[in-house]
Amino acid sequence: MNTDKMFYKALFKNLFFDPCDVKYWDGEVQHCGDGKAKFTILFNEEIPKGDVIKDPFLTLGEGYMTKKIDIDGDVQEVIESLYNNKESFMSNGHKYQKLIKFIPNSIKKSKSDIKYHYDIGNDFYKLWLDNTMTYSCGYFKSENDSLEQAQKNKVEHILKKLCLKENQTLLDIGCGWGELITTAAKKYNVHAVGVTLSEEQYEADKERIKKEGLEGKVEVILEDYREIKNRTFDRVVSVGMVEHVGKGRIDEYFTDVDKLLNKGGISLLHCITGVKEGGTNSWINKYIFPGGYLQSVREIIESLTGHSFYLVDVESLRRHYGRTLEHWARNFENALPEIEKMKDETFIRMWRLYLNACAASFNCGNIDIHQFLFTKGITNDIPWTREYMYTD
C-alpha cells in the first residue's frame, strides 16, 4: 500500500459524523463508521497527501471542481457530516485561515474583486435567484414561505428597523439589483440612493428604476461608497457588503458611515459573521470571494462602539441563511440545462460546492449572520420596544 493511500485511510476513518464509504482510485472501498453508509466519497484519481496536509480546504475543493473527487450522495449532507464531527480537524478550519495572505482592499482592488463575482452575468443569476433578484439572506416568517416571499420579508424587516419617515434620505451601500431601494421609495416615500461596484447590477438597476417610474425618487451610483463626497443621509443600510471590505478594514467602514450618516440618524449593517476572528478559507478566497473576510461579532461591536455610534439591537439570522442557500442550491440544480449553455463543468461544480457548503456552514453554526442596528449618537426616534419590528 502506498503512503498516500495509507494517509487517506487514516484520514477518513474518523473524518465524518455519519458512516460512509470511500472508494479509492484503485477500486478499493473503505467503510468508515458504524452502520450503513449514508454517502460515498469517490477518488477518481490520486491526489498527493502533501497537498491535503498543506491546505485541505483548497485541495479538496479543487479536487471536487476538477472531478478528481466525486460524491455519491447529497453534497450538503456530506459537508454537514464533516462539520458535525467536532473531533475532526476540518470541523473548524481556523488554523488554515492563517495560510491566507490578506491584501489590503484598496478601491481599485475592491472593484476588481466585485467584478470577479458579481459581473459574471445577470442572466446567470436570474436562473436561480427569485424574482426580486435578491442575493442575500432571506427572512422566513413561516416554514412555508417561498424564497421570493422570504426576500420581501427581509427587505421589509430591515426597513421597519430603520424607522423610515416620509421624505428622508436613505443610502444603500452595496445595493445589488435594487429591491431594497425601490421598495423603500414606493412604500415609505423616501429618496433612496444605491451604490454598487458591479456594472451589471448598475445597468439593471437603472433599467428597473425607469421601468417602475421611480426616476427622481431612486438613484443608483456606480462607485465605491468611500468615493461619495459632500452628501449625507438620514439612514444608511448595508446588506451583504461588509464581507468585502477586507481584514482590518471594519474600522474604516464605520468611519465612512459616520461621515455619511446625519446626526441622530439610524444605520443597519446586515452581514455574515465569523464565530471567531479570521473568518474565511482559502478555497472560498481563491474561487468565490477574493478579498473577502468575515468579521467576528466582537470585531464589529468593538469597532462600532469605538465611534460615535450607539448600538440598539443585534439579531442573528443564521437558520434563515441556511434555508435561503438550500433554496438557491435547488434552483441552481433545476436550472442546470440553461446553466450548461453558459458555463463549463468546472464552473458548475464550483458553484454547486459553494452553495451547498455555505448552507452546511450556517446550519452547523460554523458561520453566522447578524443585523446590527445603531444610531449616530443618542436618539429617541426608535420605539421603546422591539414590537415595531414585527407588526404589519
CSV table of C-alpha atoms in Angstrom, one decimal:
chain,number,residue,atom,x,y,z
A,1,MET,CA,0.0,0.0,0.0
A,2,ASN,CA,1.5,3.4,-1.0
A,3,THR,CA,1.9,6.1,1.7
A,4,ASP,CA,-0.7,8.4,0.1
A,5,LYS,CA,-3.4,5.7,0.4
A,6,MET,CA,-2.4,4.9,4.0
A,7,PHE,CA,-2.7,8.6,4.8
A,8,TYR,CA,-6.2,8.8,3.3
A,9,LYS,CA,-7.4,5.7,5.0
A,10,ALA,CA,-6.3,7.1,8.4
A,11,LEU,CA,-7.8,10.5,7.5
A,12,PHE,CA,-11.3,9.2,6.5
A,13,LYS,CA,-11.5,6.7,9.3
A,14,ASN,CA,-12.8,9.4,11.7
A,15,LEU,CA,-13.5,12.4,9.5
A,16,PHE,CA,-17.3,12.3,9.3
A,17,PHE,CA,-20.0,12.2,11.9
A,18,ASP,CA,-22.0,9.7,9.8
A,19,PRO,CA,-21.0,6.3,8.4
A,20,CYS,CA,-19.7,6.4,4.9
A,21,ASP,CA,-17.7,4.6,2.2
A,22,VAL,CA,-14.6,5.8,0.5
A,23,LYS,CA,-13.8,4.4,-2.9
A,24,TYR,CA,-10.1,4.8,-3.9
A,25,TRP,CA,-8.5,5.3,-7.3
A,26,ASP,CA,-7.6,1.6,-7.5
A,27,GLY,CA,-11.2,0.4,-6.8
A,28,GLU,CA,-10.7,-0.5,-3.1
A,29,VAL,CA,-13.6,0.5,-0.8
A,30,GLN,CA,-13.1,1.6,2.8
A,31,HIS,CA,-16.1,1.6,5.2
A,32,CYS,CA,-15.9,4.3,7.9
A,33,GLY,CA,-18.1,4.4,11.0
A,34,ASP,CA,-20.8,2.0,12.3
A,35,GLY,CA,-23.9,1.2,10.2
A,36,LYS,CA,-24.9,1.6,6.6
A,37,ALA,CA,-23.1,4.2,4.6
A,38,LYS,CA,-25.1,7.4,4.0
A,39,PHE,CA,-22.8,8.5,1.2
A,40,THR,CA,-19.7,7.6,-0.7
A,41,ILE,CA,-16.6,9.6,-1.4
A,42,LEU,CA,-15.1,8.7,-4.8
A,43,PHE,CA,-11.4,9.2,-5.7
A,44,ASN,CA,-11.3,9.2,-9.5
A,45,GLU,CA,-7.5,9.8,-9.3
A,46,GLU,CA,-4.8,10.0,-6.7
A,47,ILE,CA,-4.2,13.4,-5.0
A,48,PRO,CA,-0.8,13.8,-3.3
A,49,LYS,CA,-1.2,13.7,0.5
A,50,GLY,CA,1.1,16.7,0.9
A,51,ASP,CA,-1.4,18.9,-0.8
A,52,VAL,CA,-4.1,18.0,1.7
A,53,ILE,CA,-1.7,18.4,4.6
A,54,LYS,CA,-0.8,21.9,3.4
A,55,ASP,CA,-4.3,23.1,2.8
A,56,PRO,CA,-7.2,20.6,2.9
A,57,PHE,CA,-9.9,23.1,2.0
A,58,LEU,CA,-8.2,24.3,-1.1
A,59,THR,CA,-7.0,20.9,-2.2
A,60,LEU,CA,-10.3,19.0,-1.6
A,61,GLY,CA,-12.3,21.9,-3.1
A,62,GLU,CA,-10.2,21.9,-6.2
A,63,GLY,CA,-10.4,18.1,-6.3
A,64,TYR,CA,-14.2,18.3,-6.4
A,65,MET,CA,-14.2,21.1,-9.0
A,66,THR,CA,-12.0,19.1,-11.4
A,67,LYS,CA,-13.7,15.8,-10.7
A,68,LYS,CA,-10.7,14.2,-9.2
A,69,ILE,CA,-13.1,13.7,-6.3
A,70,ASP,CA,-16.8,13.0,-6.6
A,71,ILE,CA,-19.6,12.4,-4.2
A,72,ASP,CA,-22.3,9.7,-4.4
A,73,GLY,CA,-24.9,11.4,-2.2
A,74,ASP,CA,-26.2,14.8,-1.1
A,75,VAL,CA,-23.3,17.4,-1.2
A,76,GLN,CA,-24.8,19.5,1.6
A,77,GLU,CA,-25.3,16.4,3.9
A,78,VAL,CA,-21.7,15.3,3.3
A,79,ILE,CA,-20.3,18.7,4.4
A,80,GLU,CA,-22.7,18.9,7.3
A,81,SER,CA,-21.5,15.4,8.4
A,82,LEU,CA,-17.9,16.8,8.2
A,83,TYR,CA,-18.7,19.9,10.3
A,84,ASN,CA,-20.9,17.9,12.8
A,85,ASN,CA,-17.9,15.8,13.8
A,86,LYS,CA,-16.4,18.3,16.2
A,87,GLU,CA,-13.4,16.0,16.7
A,88,SER,CA,-12.5,16.3,13.1
A,89,PHE,CA,-9.6,18.7,12.3
A,90,MET,CA,-11.7,20.1,9.4
A,91,SER,CA,-14.8,20.9,11.5
A,92,ASN,CA,-13.2,24.2,12.4
A,93,GLY,CA,-10.7,25.4,9.9
A,94,HIS,CA,-9.4,28.5,11.6
A,95,LYS,CA,-5.7,27.4,11.7
A,96,TYR,CA,-5.8,27.0,7.9
A,97,GLN,CA,-7.1,30.6,7.5
A,98,LYS,CA,-3.7,31.7,8.7
A,99,LEU,CA,-2.3,30.5,5.4
A,100,ILE,CA,-4.2,33.2,3.5
A,101,LYS,CA,-2.3,36.3,2.7
A,102,PHE,CA,-4.8,39.1,3.0
A,103,ILE,CA,-4.1,42.0,0.6
A,104,PRO,CA,-5.5,45.4,1.8
A,105,ASN,CA,-8.7,46.2,-0.1
A,106,SER,CA,-7.9,49.4,-1.9
A,107,ILE,CA,-10.7,50.9,-4.0
A,108,LYS,CA,-9.1,49.5,-7.2
A,109,LYS,CA,-8.8,46.0,-5.7
A,110,SER,CA,-12.4,46.2,-4.4
A,111,LYS,CA,-13.7,47.0,-7.9
A,112,SER,CA,-11.7,44.1,-9.3
A,113,ASP,CA,-13.0,41.6,-6.6
A,114,ILE,CA,-16.6,42.7,-7.0
A,115,LYS,CA,-16.4,42.3,-10.8
A,116,TYR,CA,-15.0,38.8,-10.4
A,117,HIS,CA,-18.1,37.6,-8.5
A,118,TYR,CA,-21.0,39.8,-9.5
A,119,ASP,CA,-20.3,40.6,-13.1
A,120,ILE,CA,-20.4,37.0,-14.4
A,121,GLY,CA,-23.8,37.8,-15.9
A,122,ASN,CA,-27.2,39.0,-14.8
A,123,ASP,CA,-28.7,36.2,-16.9
A,124,PHE,CA,-26.8,33.6,-14.8
A,125,TYR,CA,-28.1,35.0,-11.5
A,126,LYS,CA,-31.7,35.2,-12.9
A,127,LEU,CA,-31.7,31.5,-13.4
A,128,TRP,CA,-31.6,30.6,-9.7
A,129,LEU,CA,-32.4,33.7,-7.6
A,130,ASP,CA,-36.0,34.7,-7.1
A,131,ASN,CA,-37.9,37.3,-9.0
A,132,THR,CA,-36.7,40.1,-6.7
A,133,MET,CA,-33.1,39.3,-7.7
A,134,THR,CA,-32.0,39.4,-4.1
A,135,TYR,CA,-28.6,37.8,-3.4
A,136,SER,CA,-28.6,37.8,0.4
A,137,CYS,CA,-30.2,36.1,3.3
A,138,GLY,CA,-34.0,35.8,3.3
A,139,TYR,CA,-36.3,36.1,6.3
A,140,PHE,CA,-38.7,33.2,6.8
A,141,LYS,CA,-41.7,34.2,8.9
A,142,SER,CA,-43.1,30.7,8.1
A,143,GLU,CA,-41.6,27.4,7.1
A,144,ASN,CA,-43.9,27.6,4.1
A,145,ASP,CA,-42.6,30.9,2.8
A,146,SER,CA,-41.3,30.8,-0.7
A,147,LEU,CA,-37.8,32.2,-1.4
A,148,GLU,CA,-39.4,35.3,-3.0
A,149,GLN,CA,-41.6,35.9,0.0
A,150,ALA,CA,-38.7,35.5,2.4
A,151,GLN,CA,-36.7,38.1,0.5
A,152,LYS,CA,-39.6,40.5,0.5
A,153,ASN,CA,-39.9,39.8,4.3
A,154,LYS,CA,-36.2,40.6,4.8
A,155,VAL,CA,-36.4,43.9,3.0
A,156,GLU,CA,-39.5,44.9,5.0
A,157,HIS,CA,-37.9,43.7,8.2
A,158,ILE,CA,-34.9,46.0,7.6
A,159,LEU,CA,-37.0,49.0,6.5
A,160,LYS,CA,-39.1,48.7,9.7
A,161,LYS,CA,-35.9,48.6,11.8
A,162,LEU,CA,-34.7,51.8,10.2
A,163,CYS,CA,-37.9,53.7,11.3
A,164,LEU,CA,-38.2,55.5,7.9
A,165,LYS,CA,-40.1,58.7,7.7
A,166,GLU,CA,-41.5,60.3,4.5
A,167,ASN,CA,-39.0,62.4,2.5
A,168,GLN,CA,-36.0,61.1,4.4
A,169,THR,CA,-32.8,60.2,2.5
A,170,LEU,CA,-31.6,56.6,2.5
A,171,LEU,CA,-28.3,55.2,1.3
A,172,ASP,CA,-27.9,51.5,0.5
A,173,ILE,CA,-24.2,50.6,0.4
A,174,GLY,CA,-23.9,47.6,-2.0
A,175,CYS,CA,-27.5,47.8,-3.3
A,176,GLY,CA,-27.4,44.7,-5.5
A,177,TRP,CA,-30.2,44.6,-8.0
A,178,GLY,CA,-32.2,47.3,-6.2
A,179,GLU,CA,-35.0,45.5,-4.3
A,180,LEU,CA,-34.4,47.5,-1.1
A,181,ILE,CA,-34.1,51.0,-2.6
A,182,THR,CA,-37.1,50.6,-4.9
A,183,THR,CA,-39.3,49.2,-2.1
A,184,ALA,CA,-38.2,51.9,0.3
A,185,ALA,CA,-39.2,54.6,-2.2
A,186,LYS,CA,-42.5,53.1,-3.1
A,187,LYS,CA,-43.7,52.1,0.4
A,188,TYR,CA,-42.1,54.8,2.6
A,189,ASN,CA,-41.8,57.7,0.1
A,190,VAL,CA,-38.2,58.3,0.8
A,191,HIS,CA,-35.4,59.4,-1.5
A,192,ALA,CA,-33.2,56.3,-1.9
A,193,VAL,CA,-29.7,56.1,-3.2
A,194,GLY,CA,-28.0,52.8,-4.1
A,195,VAL,CA,-24.3,52.4,-4.6
A,196,THR,CA,-22.7,49.4,-6.3
A,197,LEU,CA,-19.3,48.5,-7.9
A,198,SER,CA,-21.0,45.9,-10.2
A,199,GLU,CA,-21.5,47.3,-13.7
A,200,GLU,CA,-24.0,44.5,-14.4
A,201,GLN,CA,-26.1,45.5,-11.4
A,202,TYR,CA,-25.8,49.2,-12.1
A,203,GLU,CA,-27.2,48.8,-15.6
A,204,ALA,CA,-30.0,46.5,-14.4
A,205,ASP,CA,-30.8,49.0,-11.6
A,206,LYS,CA,-31.1,51.9,-14.0
A,207,GLU,CA,-33.4,49.9,-16.2
A,208,ARG,CA,-35.6,48.9,-13.2
A,209,ILE,CA,-35.8,52.4,-11.8
A,210,LYS,CA,-37.0,53.6,-15.2
A,211,LYS,CA,-39.5,50.7,-15.7
A,212,GLU,CA,-41.0,51.3,-12.3
A,213,GLY,CA,-41.3,55.1,-12.8
A,214,LEU,CA,-39.0,55.9,-9.9
A,215,GLU,CA,-36.7,58.4,-11.5
A,216,GLY,CA,-36.3,61.3,-9.1
A,217,LYS,CA,-37.1,59.1,-6.1
A,218,VAL,CA,-34.4,56.4,-6.6
A,219,GLU,CA,-30.8,56.9,-7.7
A,220,VAL,CA,-28.1,54.4,-8.4
A,221,ILE,CA,-24.4,55.2,-8.4
A,222,LEU,CA,-21.6,53.2,-9.9
A,223,GLU,CA,-18.7,53.8,-7.5
A,224,ASP,CA,-17.1,52.8,-4.2
A,225,TYR,CA,-19.0,54.1,-1.1
A,226,ARG,CA,-15.7,55.5,0.0
A,227,GLU,CA,-15.8,57.9,-3.0
A,228,ILE,CA,-19.1,59.5,-2.0
A,229,LYS,CA,-18.4,63.1,-1.2
A,230,ASN,CA,-20.4,66.1,0.1
A,231,ARG,CA,-23.5,64.0,0.7
A,232,THR,CA,-25.1,62.8,4.0
A,233,PHE,CA,-28.2,60.7,4.7
A,234,ASP,CA,-30.8,60.2,7.3
A,235,ARG,CA,-30.5,56.4,7.1
A,236,VAL,CA,-27.6,54.2,5.9
A,237,VAL,CA,-28.0,50.5,5.3
A,238,SER,CA,-25.7,47.8,4.0
A,239,VAL,CA,-26.7,44.2,3.3
A,240,GLY,CA,-24.1,41.7,2.4
A,241,MET,CA,-21.4,44.2,1.5
A,242,VAL,CA,-19.1,44.5,4.6
A,243,GLU,CA,-17.9,40.9,3.9
A,244,HIS,CA,-15.9,42.5,1.1
A,245,VAL,CA,-14.2,45.3,3.0
A,246,GLY,CA,-11.3,43.0,4.0
A,247,LYS,CA,-9.3,42.1,7.0
A,248,GLY,CA,-8.5,45.1,9.3
A,249,ARG,CA,-10.9,47.4,7.4
A,250,ILE,CA,-14.0,47.3,9.5
A,251,ASP,CA,-13.0,50.4,11.4
A,252,GLU,CA,-12.6,52.2,8.1
A,253,TYR,CA,-16.2,51.2,7.2
A,254,PHE,CA,-17.6,52.7,10.3
A,255,THR,CA,-15.5,55.8,9.9
A,256,ASP,CA,-17.1,56.3,6.4
A,257,VAL,CA,-20.6,55.5,7.7
A,258,ASP,CA,-20.0,58.2,10.4
A,259,LYS,CA,-19.3,60.7,7.7
A,260,LEU,CA,-22.3,59.7,5.6
A,261,LEU,CA,-24.9,59.5,8.3
A,262,ASN,CA,-26.6,62.6,9.7
A,263,LYS,CA,-26.5,63.2,13.4
A,264,GLY,CA,-29.3,61.3,15.1
A,265,GLY,CA,-29.6,59.1,12.0
A,266,ILE,CA,-30.1,55.3,12.1
A,267,SER,CA,-28.0,52.7,10.3
A,268,LEU,CA,-28.3,48.9,9.9
A,269,LEU,CA,-25.5,46.6,9.0
A,270,HIS,CA,-26.5,43.1,7.7
A,271,CYS,CA,-23.6,40.8,7.3
A,272,ILE,CA,-22.2,37.3,7.6
A,273,THR,CA,-20.1,37.0,10.8
A,274,GLY,CA,-17.3,34.7,11.8
A,275,VAL,CA,-17.6,32.7,15.0
A,276,LYS,CA,-14.0,33.6,15.7
A,277,GLU,CA,-11.6,36.0,14.1
A,278,GLY,CA,-10.1,35.0,10.7
A,279,GLY,CA,-13.4,34.0,9.0
A,280,THR,CA,-12.8,32.7,5.5
A,281,ASN,CA,-11.0,29.8,4.0
A,282,SER,CA,-8.5,29.5,1.1
A,283,TRP,CA,-10.9,27.8,-1.4
A,284,ILE,CA,-13.6,30.5,-0.9
A,285,ASN,CA,-11.0,33.2,-1.1
A,286,LYS,CA,-9.5,31.9,-4.3
A,287,TYR,CA,-12.6,30.9,-6.3
A,288,ILE,CA,-15.7,32.6,-4.9
A,289,PHE,CA,-15.0,35.8,-2.9
A,290,PRO,CA,-11.4,37.1,-3.5
A,291,GLY,CA,-10.5,39.6,-0.8
A,292,GLY,CA,-13.4,38.6,1.4
A,293,TYR,CA,-13.2,38.4,5.2
A,294,LEU,CA,-15.8,37.6,7.8
A,295,GLN,CA,-15.6,39.9,10.7
A,296,SER,CA,-16.5,38.4,14.1
A,297,VAL,CA,-19.2,39.9,16.2
A,298,ARG,CA,-16.6,41.0,18.7
A,299,GLU,CA,-14.6,42.8,15.9
A,300,ILE,CA,-17.8,44.6,14.7
A,301,ILE,CA,-19.1,45.7,18.0
A,302,GLU,CA,-15.7,46.8,19.3
A,303,SER,CA,-15.3,48.9,16.2
A,304,LEU,CA,-18.9,50.2,16.1
A,305,THR,CA,-18.9,51.4,19.7
A,306,GLY,CA,-15.5,53.0,19.2
A,307,HIS,CA,-17.1,55.6,17.0
A,308,SER,CA,-20.0,58.0,17.9
A,309,PHE,CA,-22.5,55.2,17.4
A,310,TYR,CA,-25.0,53.8,19.9
A,311,LEU,CA,-25.8,50.1,19.5
A,312,VAL,CA,-29.6,49.5,19.6
A,313,ASP,CA,-30.2,45.9,18.5
A,314,VAL,CA,-28.4,42.8,17.3
A,315,GLU,CA,-30.2,39.8,15.7
A,316,SER,CA,-28.9,36.5,14.4
A,317,LEU,CA,-30.5,35.1,11.2
A,318,ARG,CA,-28.3,32.0,10.9
A,319,ARG,CA,-31.0,29.5,10.3
A,320,HIS,CA,-32.6,31.9,7.7
A,321,TYR,CA,-29.5,31.9,5.6
A,322,GLY,CA,-29.1,28.1,5.8
A,323,ARG,CA,-32.6,27.8,4.3
A,324,THR,CA,-32.0,30.6,1.8
A,325,LEU,CA,-29.0,28.7,0.5
A,326,GLU,CA,-30.9,25.5,0.3
A,327,HIS,CA,-33.4,27.2,-2.0
A,328,TRP,CA,-30.6,28.6,-4.1
A,329,ALA,CA,-28.9,25.2,-4.4
A,330,ARG,CA,-32.2,23.6,-5.5
A,331,ASN,CA,-32.9,26.4,-8.0
A,332,PHE,CA,-29.4,26.0,-9.3
A,333,GLU,CA,-29.8,22.3,-10.0
A,334,ASN,CA,-33.2,22.8,-11.6
A,335,ALA,CA,-31.7,25.4,-13.9
A,336,LEU,CA,-28.8,23.2,-15.0
A,337,PRO,CA,-29.9,22.7,-18.6
A,338,GLU,CA,-29.7,26.5,-19.1
A,339,ILE,CA,-26.6,27.0,-17.0
A,340,GLU,CA,-24.8,24.3,-19.0
A,341,LYS,CA,-25.3,26.5,-22.1
A,342,MET,CA,-23.4,29.3,-20.3
A,343,LYS,CA,-20.8,27.7,-18.1
A,344,ASP,CA,-18.4,24.7,-18.2
A,345,GLU,CA,-18.5,21.7,-15.9
A,346,THR,CA,-15.7,23.0,-13.6
A,347,PHE,CA,-17.6,26.3,-13.0
A,348,ILE,CA,-20.8,24.4,-12.3
A,349,ARG,CA,-19.2,22.0,-9.8
A,350,MET,CA,-17.5,25.0,-8.2
A,351,TRP,CA,-20.9,26.8,-7.7
A,352,ARG,CA,-22.6,23.6,-6.5
A,353,LEU,CA,-19.9,23.1,-3.9
A,354,TYR,CA,-20.1,26.8,-2.9
A,355,LEU,CA,-23.9,26.9,-2.4
A,356,ASN,CA,-24.1,23.6,-0.6
A,357,ALA,CA,-21.0,24.2,1.6
A,358,CYS,CA,-22.4,27.6,2.7
A,359,ALA,CA,-25.8,26.1,3.6
A,360,ALA,CA,-24.0,23.4,5.7
A,361,SER,CA,-21.8,26.1,7.4
A,362,PHE,CA,-24.8,28.1,8.5
A,363,ASN,CA,-26.8,25.0,9.6
A,364,CYS,CA,-23.9,23.7,11.6
A,365,GLY,CA,-23.0,27.1,13.2
A,366,ASN,CA,-19.6,27.4,11.6
A,367,ILE,CA,-20.6,30.9,10.5
A,368,ASP,CA,-23.4,33.2,11.4
A,369,ILE,CA,-25.2,36.3,10.1
A,370,HIS,CA,-26.3,39.3,12.1
A,371,GLN,CA,-28.1,42.5,11.7
A,372,PHE,CA,-26.7,45.4,13.8
A,373,LEU,CA,-28.9,48.4,14.3
A,374,PHE,CA,-27.2,51.5,15.6
A,375,THR,CA,-27.7,55.3,15.8
A,376,LYS,CA,-25.3,58.2,15.4
A,377,GLY,CA,-25.3,59.5,18.9
A,378,ILE,CA,-28.3,59.1,21.1
A,379,THR,CA,-31.7,59.4,19.5
A,380,ASN,CA,-35.2,58.8,20.8
A,381,ASP,CA,-36.8,58.3,17.4
A,382,ILE,CA,-36.8,54.5,17.9
A,383,PRO,CA,-39.8,53.0,19.7
A,384,TRP,CA,-39.5,51.8,23.3
A,385,THR,CA,-39.9,48.1,22.5
A,386,ARG,CA,-39.0,45.8,19.6
A,387,GLU,CA,-42.6,45.3,18.7
A,388,TYR,CA,-42.5,47.7,15.8
A,389,MET,CA,-40.1,45.4,14.0
A,390,TYR,CA,-42.7,42.6,13.8
A,391,THR,CA,-46.1,44.3,13.4
A,392,ASP,CA,-47.6,44.5,9.9
